[in-house]
PDB file of C-alpha atoms in Angstrom:
ATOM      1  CA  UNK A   1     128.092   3.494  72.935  1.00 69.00           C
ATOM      2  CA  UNK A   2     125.168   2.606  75.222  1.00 76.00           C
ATOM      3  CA  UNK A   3     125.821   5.597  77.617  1.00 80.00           C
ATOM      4  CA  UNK A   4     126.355   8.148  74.583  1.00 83.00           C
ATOM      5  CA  UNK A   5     122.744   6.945  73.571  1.00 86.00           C
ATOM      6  CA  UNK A   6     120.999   7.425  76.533  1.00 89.00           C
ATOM      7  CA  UNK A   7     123.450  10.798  77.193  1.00 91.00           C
ATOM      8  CA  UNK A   8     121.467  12.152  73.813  1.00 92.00           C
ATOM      9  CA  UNK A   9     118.354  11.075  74.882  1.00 92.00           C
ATOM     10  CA  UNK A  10     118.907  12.654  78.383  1.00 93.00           C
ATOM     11  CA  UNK A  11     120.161  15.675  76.613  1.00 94.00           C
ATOM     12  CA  UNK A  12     117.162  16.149  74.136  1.00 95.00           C
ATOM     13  CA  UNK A  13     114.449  15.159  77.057  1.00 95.00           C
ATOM     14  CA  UNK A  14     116.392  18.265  78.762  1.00 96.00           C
ATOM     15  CA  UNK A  15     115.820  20.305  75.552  1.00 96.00           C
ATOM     16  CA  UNK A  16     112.747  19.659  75.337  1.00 96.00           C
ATOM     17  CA  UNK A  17     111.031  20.539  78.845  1.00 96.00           C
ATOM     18  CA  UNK A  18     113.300  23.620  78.677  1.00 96.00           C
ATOM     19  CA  UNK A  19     111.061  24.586  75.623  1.00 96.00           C
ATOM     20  CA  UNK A  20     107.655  23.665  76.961  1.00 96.00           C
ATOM     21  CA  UNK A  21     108.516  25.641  80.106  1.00 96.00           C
ATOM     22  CA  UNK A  22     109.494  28.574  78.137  1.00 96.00           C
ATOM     23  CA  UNK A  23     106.043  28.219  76.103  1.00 95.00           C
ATOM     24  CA  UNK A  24     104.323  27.988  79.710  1.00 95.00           C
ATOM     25  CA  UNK A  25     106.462  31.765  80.696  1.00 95.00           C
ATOM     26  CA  UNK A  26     104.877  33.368  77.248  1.00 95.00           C
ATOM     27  CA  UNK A  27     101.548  31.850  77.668  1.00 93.00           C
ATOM     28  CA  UNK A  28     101.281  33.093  80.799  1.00 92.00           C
ATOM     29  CA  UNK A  29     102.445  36.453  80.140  1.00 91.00           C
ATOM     30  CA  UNK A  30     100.174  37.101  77.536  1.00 91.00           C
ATOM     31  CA  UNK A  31      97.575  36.015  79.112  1.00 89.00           C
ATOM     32  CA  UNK A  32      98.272  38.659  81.910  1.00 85.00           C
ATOM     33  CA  UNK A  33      99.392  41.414  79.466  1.00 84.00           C
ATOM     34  CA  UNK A  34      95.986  41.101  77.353  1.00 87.00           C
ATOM     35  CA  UNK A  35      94.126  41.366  80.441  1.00 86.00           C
ATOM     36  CA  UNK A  36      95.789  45.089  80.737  1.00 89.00           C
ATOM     37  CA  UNK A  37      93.883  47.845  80.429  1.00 92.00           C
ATOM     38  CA  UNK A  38      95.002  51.973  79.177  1.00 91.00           C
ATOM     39  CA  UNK A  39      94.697  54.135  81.841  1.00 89.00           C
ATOM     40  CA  UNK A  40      95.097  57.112  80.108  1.00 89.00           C
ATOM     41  CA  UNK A  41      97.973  59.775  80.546  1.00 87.00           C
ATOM     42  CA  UNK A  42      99.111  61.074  83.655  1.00 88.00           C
ATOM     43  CA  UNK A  43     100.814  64.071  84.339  1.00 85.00           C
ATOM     44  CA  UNK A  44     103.667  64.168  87.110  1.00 88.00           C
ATOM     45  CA  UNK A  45     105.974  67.043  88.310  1.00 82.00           C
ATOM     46  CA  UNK A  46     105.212  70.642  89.382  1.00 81.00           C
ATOM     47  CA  UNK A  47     102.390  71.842  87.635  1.00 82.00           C
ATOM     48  CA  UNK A  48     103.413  75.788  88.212  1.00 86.00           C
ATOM     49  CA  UNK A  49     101.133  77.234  85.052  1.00 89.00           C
ATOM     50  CA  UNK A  50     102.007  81.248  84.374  1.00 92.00           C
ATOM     51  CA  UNK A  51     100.385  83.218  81.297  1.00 92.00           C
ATOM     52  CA  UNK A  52     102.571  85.617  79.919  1.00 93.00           C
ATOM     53  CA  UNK A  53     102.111  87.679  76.659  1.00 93.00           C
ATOM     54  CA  UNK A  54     104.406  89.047  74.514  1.00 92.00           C
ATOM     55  CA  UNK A  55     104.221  91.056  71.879  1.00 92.00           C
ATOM     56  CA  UNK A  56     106.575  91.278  68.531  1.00 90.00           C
ATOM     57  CA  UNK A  57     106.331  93.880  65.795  1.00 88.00           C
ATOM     58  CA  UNK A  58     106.355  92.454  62.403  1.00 84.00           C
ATOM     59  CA  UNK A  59     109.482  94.190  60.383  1.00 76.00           C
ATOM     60  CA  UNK A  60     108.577  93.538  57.101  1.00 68.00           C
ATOM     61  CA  UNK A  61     109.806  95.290  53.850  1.00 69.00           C
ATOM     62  CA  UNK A  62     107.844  93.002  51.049  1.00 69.00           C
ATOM     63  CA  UNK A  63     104.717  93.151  52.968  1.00 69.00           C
ATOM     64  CA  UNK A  64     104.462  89.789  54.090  1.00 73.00           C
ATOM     65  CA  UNK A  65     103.334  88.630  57.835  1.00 78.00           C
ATOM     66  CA  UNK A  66     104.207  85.458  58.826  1.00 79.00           C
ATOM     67  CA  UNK A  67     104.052  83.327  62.256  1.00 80.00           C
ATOM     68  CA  UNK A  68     106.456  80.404  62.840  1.00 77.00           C
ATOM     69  CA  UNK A  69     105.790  78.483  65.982  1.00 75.00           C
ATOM     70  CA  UNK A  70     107.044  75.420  67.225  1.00 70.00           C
ATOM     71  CA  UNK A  71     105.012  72.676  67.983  1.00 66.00           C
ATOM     72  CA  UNK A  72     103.944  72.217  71.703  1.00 64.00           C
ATOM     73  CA  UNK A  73     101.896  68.880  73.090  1.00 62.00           C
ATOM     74  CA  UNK A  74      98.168  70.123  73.307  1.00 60.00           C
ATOM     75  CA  UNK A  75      98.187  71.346  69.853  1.00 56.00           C
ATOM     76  CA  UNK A  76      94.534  70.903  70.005  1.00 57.00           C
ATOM     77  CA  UNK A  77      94.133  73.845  72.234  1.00 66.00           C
ATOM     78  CA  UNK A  78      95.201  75.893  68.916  1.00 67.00           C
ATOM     79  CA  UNK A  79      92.303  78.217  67.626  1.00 70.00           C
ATOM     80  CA  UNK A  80      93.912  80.201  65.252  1.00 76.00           C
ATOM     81  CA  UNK A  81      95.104  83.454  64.478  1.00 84.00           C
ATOM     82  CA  UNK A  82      92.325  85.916  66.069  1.00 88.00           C
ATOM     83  CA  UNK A  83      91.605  89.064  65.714  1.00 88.00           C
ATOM     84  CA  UNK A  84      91.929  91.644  68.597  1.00 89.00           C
ATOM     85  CA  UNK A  85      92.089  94.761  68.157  1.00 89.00           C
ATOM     86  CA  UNK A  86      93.907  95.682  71.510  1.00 92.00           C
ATOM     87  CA  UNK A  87      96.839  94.716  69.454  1.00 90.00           C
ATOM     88  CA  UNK A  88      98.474  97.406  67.825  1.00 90.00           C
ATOM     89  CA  UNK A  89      98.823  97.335  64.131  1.00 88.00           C
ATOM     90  CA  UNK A  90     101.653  95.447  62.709  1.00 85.00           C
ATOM     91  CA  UNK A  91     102.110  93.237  66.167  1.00 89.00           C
ATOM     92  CA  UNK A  92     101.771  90.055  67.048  1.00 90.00           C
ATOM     93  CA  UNK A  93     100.885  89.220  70.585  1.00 92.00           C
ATOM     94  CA  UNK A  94     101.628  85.414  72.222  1.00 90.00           C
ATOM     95  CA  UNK A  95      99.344  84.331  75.160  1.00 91.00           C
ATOM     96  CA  UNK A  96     101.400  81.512  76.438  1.00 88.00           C
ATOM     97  CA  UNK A  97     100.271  79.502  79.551  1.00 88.00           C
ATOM     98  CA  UNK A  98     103.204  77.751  80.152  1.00 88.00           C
ATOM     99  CA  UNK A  99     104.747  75.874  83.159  1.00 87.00           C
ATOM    100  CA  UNK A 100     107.659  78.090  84.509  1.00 87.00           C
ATOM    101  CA  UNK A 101     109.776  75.272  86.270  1.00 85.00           C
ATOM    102  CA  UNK A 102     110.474  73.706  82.813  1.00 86.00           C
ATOM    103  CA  UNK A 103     110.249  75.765  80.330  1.00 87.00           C
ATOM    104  CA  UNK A 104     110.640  79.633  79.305  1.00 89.00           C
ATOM    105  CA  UNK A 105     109.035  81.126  76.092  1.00 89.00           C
ATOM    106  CA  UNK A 106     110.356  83.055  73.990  1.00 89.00           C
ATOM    107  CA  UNK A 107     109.298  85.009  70.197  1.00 90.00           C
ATOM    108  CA  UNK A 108     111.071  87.506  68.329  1.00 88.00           C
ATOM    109  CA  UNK A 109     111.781  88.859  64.319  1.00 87.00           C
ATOM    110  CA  UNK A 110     113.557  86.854  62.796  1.00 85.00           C
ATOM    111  CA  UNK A 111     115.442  88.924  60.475  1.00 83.00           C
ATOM    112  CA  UNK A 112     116.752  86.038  57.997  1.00 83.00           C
ATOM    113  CA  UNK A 113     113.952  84.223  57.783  1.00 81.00           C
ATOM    114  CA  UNK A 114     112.043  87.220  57.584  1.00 81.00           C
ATOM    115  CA  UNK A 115     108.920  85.999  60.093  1.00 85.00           C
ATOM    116  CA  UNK A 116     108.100  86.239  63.749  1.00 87.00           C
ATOM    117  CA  UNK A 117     109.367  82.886  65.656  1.00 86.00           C
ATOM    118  CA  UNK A 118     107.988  81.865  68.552  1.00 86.00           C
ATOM    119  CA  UNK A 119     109.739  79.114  70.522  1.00 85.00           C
ATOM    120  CA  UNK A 120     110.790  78.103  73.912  1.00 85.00           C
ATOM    121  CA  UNK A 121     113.566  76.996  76.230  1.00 85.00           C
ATOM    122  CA  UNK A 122     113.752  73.965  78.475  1.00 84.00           C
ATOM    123  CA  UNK A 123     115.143  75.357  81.906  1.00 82.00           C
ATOM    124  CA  UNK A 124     114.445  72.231  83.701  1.00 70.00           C
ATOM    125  CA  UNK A 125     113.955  73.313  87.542  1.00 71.00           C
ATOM    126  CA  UNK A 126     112.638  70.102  88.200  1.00 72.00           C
ATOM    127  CA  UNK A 127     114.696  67.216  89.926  1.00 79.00           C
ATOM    128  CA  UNK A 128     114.894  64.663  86.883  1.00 81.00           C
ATOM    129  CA  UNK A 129     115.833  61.464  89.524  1.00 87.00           C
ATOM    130  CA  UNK A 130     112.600  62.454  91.632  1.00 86.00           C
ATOM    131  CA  UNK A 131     110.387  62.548  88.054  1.00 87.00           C
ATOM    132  CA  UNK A 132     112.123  59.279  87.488  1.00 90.00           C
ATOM    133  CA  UNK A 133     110.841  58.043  90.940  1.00 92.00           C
ATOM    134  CA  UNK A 134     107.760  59.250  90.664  1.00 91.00           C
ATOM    135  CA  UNK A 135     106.760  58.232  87.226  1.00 92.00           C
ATOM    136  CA  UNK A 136     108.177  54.683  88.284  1.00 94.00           C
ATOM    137  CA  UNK A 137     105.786  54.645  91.833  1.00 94.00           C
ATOM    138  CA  UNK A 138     103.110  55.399  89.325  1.00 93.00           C
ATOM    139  CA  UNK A 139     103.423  52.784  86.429  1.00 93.00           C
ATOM    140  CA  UNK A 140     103.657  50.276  89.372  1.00 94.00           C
ATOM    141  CA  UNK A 141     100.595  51.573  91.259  1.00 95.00           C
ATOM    142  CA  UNK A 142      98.914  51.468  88.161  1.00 93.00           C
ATOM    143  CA  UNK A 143     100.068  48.311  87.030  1.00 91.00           C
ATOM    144  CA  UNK A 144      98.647  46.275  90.379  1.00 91.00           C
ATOM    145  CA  UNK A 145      95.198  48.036  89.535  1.00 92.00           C
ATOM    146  CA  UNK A 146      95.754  46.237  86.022  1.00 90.00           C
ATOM    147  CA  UNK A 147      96.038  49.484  84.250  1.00 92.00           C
ATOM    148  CA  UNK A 148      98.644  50.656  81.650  1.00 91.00           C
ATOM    149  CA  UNK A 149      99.582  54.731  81.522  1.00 93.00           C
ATOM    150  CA  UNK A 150     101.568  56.868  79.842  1.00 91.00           C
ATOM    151  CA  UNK A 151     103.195  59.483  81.658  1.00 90.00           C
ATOM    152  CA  UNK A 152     104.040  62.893  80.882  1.00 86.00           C
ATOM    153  CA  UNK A 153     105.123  66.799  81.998  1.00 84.00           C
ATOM    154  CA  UNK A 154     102.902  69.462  81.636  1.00 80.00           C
ATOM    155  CA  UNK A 155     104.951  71.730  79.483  1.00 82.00           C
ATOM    156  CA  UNK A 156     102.586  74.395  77.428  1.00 83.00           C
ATOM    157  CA  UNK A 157      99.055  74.402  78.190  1.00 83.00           C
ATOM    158  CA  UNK A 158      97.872  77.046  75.508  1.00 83.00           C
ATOM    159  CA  UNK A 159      99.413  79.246  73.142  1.00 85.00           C
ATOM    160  CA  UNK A 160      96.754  81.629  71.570  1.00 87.00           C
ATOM    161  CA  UNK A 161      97.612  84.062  68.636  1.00 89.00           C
ATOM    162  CA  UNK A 162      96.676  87.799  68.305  1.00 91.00           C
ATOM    163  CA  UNK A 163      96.650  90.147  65.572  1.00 90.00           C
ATOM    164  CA  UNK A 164      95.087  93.535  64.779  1.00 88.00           C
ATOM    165  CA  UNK A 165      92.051  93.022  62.575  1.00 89.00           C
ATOM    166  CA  UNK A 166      93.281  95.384  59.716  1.00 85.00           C
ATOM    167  CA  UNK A 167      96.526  92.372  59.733  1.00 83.00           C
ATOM    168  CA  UNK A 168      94.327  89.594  60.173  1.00 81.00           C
ATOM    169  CA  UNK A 169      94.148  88.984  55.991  1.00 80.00           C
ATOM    170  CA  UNK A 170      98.001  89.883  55.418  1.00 80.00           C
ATOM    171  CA  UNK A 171      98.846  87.350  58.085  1.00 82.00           C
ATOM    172  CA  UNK A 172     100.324  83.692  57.509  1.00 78.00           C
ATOM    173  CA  UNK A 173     100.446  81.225  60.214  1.00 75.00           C
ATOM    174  CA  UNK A 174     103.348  78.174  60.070  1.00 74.00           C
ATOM    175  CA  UNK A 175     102.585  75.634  62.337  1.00 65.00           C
TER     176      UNK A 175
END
């Protein structure tokens, strides 16, 4: 009975430092992770940036002109629907800078939907294990110098919007 006591108290003594040393790990690392600081984002991969313009004729029958486009990361480049009057009447011309080893744009009528789309497809030229890599050599670089990032791919860099100015009042933009 004696050695079944001091097995429990051996047992709980156990239990117990494993806790405190456990409280010691999360001190310790939050100690180190408040002491972090944002580095900002970071872009990695090619960075092969094209403009290309393209131009789609609206084929309306009730009149309406409207612009679907999908969303793209630096949305705050967006200025609009301007007026140029370069573009013939009835068209709507895309100014995409884009980078060409990942993506390809694309816009067209969209005869169901009744609208101009304007979209894009991911062709991925890139090696994804060496973006791995490098986006891993980075957040650990970064990490020494006390630093946390967020990492990303340049993808679209600016899509601008033109219309003729006779269509610039007829014209409705979905974002």
């Amino acid at each position: 009975m004696l050695i079944m006591r001091r097995l429990h108290i051996i047992l709980i003594m156990i239990f117990c430092f494993g806790v405190l040393v456990c409280g010691l790990g999360i001190g310790v690392m939050l100690m180190e992770f408040s002491g972090l600081q944002y580095g900002g984002e970071l872009l990695i991969g090619s960075n092969n940036m094209t403009t290309e313009t393209i131009d789609v004729k609206f084929e309306t029958e009730n009149g309406e002109k409207t612009i679907s486009q999908r969303y793209y990361p630096n949305a705050e480049k967006y200025h609009g629907v301007q007026a140029d009057s370069s573009v013939p009447k009835d068209t709507v011309r895309f100014q995409i800078t884009y980078n060409e080893d990942v993506i390809e744009p694309y816009a067209y009528w969209d005869e169901d939907e009744e609208k101009v789309l304007c979209s894009w497809y991911w062709c991925g030229r890139d090696d994804e294990l060496a973006l791995m890599m490098e986006a891993k050599d980075v957040i650990l670089q970064n990490l020494k110098e006390g630093k946390l990032v967020s990492i990303n791919r340049l993808t679209i860099e600016e899509i601008s919007v033109f219309v003729n100015p006779a269509d610039i009042n007829d014209v409705r933009y979905l974002y």
